[in-house]
C-alpha positions as CSV (number, residue, x, y, z in Angstrom):
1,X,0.0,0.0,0.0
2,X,1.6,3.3,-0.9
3,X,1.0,6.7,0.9
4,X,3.0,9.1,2.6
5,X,3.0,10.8,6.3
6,X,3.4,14.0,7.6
7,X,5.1,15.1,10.8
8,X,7.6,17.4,12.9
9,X,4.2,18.9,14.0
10,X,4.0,21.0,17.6
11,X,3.6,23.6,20.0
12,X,6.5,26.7,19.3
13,X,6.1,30.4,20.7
14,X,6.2,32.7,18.1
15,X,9.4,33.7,16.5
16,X,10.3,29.9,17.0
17,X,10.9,27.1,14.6
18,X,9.9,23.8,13.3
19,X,10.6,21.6,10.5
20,X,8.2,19.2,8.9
21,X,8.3,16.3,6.8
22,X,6.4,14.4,4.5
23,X,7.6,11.0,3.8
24,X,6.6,8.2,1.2
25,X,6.5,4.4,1.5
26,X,5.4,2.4,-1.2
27,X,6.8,4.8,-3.9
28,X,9.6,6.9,-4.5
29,X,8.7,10.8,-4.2
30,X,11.6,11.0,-6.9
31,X,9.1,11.7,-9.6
32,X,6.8,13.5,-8.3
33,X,6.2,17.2,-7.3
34,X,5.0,18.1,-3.9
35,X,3.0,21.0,-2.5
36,X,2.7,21.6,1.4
37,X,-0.8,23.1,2.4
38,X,-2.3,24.3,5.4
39,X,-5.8,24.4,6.9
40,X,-6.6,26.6,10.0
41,X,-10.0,26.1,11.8
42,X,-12.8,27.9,9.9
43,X,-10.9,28.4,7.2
44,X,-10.3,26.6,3.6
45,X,-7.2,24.7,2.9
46,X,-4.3,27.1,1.4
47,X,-1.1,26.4,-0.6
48,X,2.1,26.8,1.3
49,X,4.9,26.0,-0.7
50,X,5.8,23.6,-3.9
51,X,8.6,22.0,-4.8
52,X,9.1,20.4,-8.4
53,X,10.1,16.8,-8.8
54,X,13.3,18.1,-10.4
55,X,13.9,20.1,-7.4
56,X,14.4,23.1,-10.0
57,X,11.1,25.2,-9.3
58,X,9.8,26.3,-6.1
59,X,6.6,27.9,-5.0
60,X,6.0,29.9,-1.6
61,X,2.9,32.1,-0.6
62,X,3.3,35.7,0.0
63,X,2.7,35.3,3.9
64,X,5.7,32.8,4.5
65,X,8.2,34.2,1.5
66,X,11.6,34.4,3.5
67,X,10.5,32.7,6.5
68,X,9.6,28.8,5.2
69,X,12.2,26.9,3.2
70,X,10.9,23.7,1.2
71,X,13.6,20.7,-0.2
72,X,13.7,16.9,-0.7
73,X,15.8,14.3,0.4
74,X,15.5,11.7,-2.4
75,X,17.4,9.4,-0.3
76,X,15.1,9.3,2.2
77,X,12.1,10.1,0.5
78,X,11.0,13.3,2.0
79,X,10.1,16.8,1.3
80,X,10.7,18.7,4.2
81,X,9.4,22.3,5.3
82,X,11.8,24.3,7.3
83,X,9.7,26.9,9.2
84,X,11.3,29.6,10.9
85,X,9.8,32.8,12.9
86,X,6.9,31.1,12.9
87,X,3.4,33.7,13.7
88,X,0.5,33.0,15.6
89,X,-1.4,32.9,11.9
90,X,1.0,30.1,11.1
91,X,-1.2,27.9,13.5
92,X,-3.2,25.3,11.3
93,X,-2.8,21.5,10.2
94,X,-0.2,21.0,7.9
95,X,-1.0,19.0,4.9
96,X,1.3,17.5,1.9
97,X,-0.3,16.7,-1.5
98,X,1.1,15.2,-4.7
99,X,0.7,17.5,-7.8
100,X,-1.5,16.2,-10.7
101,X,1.7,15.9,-13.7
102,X,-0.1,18.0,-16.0
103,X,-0.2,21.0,-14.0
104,X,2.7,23.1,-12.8
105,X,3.9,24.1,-9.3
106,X,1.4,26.3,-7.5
107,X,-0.5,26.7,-4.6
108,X,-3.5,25.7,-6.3
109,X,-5.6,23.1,-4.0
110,X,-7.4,21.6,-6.5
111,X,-4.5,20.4,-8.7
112,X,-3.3,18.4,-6.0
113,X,-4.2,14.6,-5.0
114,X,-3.3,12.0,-2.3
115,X,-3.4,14.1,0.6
116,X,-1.4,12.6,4.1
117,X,-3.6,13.0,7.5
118,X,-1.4,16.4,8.0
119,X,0.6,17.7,11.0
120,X,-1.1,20.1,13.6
121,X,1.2,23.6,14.0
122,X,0.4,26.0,16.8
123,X,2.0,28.6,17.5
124,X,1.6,30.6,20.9
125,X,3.4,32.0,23.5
């Protein structure tokens, strides 16, 4: 059965950091491109950041633009997102999604498939 997992999850104070990670079994992430998502209570999923299966193109929303840092580790089979001075608005579950091929990198919700359970961020002081 192939499917991937999300974690590095937690409680931080603002101005703090975390790094999460989505990792495959089953398949090799190698080929594919990955988008991290996030979904605060009341609110509709958004796109985080994208990275492109060549590793090549990246994506990140304006509010986390010099803060988050996506990469892969094709040995390991993980994307990770490095999250630094992390903001109360940060706080929401943490979601990675495989990009359907025959769209590009984006932040784009609906171009996205085979979502993992996500990883719950909070971040308070």
């Amino acid at each position: 059965q192939s499917h991937f997992v999300e974690s590095g999850g937690g409680l931080v104070q603002p101005g703090g950091s975390l790094r999460l990670s989505c990792t495959a079994s089953g398949f090799s992430l190698g080929g594919y491109t990955l988008g991290w998502f996030r979904q605060a209570p009341g609110r509709e999923r958004e796109g985080v950041s994208c990275l492109n299966h060549d590793a090549g193109t990246t994506y990140y929303a304006q509010p986390v633009k010099g803060r988050f840092t996506i990469s892969k580790d094709t040995a390991q089979n993980t994307v990770w997102l490095q999250m630094n001075n992390l903001k109360p608005e940060d706080t929401a579950i943490y979601y990675c999604g495989i990009l359907d091929p025959d769209y590009v990198c984006s932040g784009y919700v609906p171009h996205y498939n085979y979502w993992g359970q996500g990883t719950q961020v909070t971040v308070s002081s």
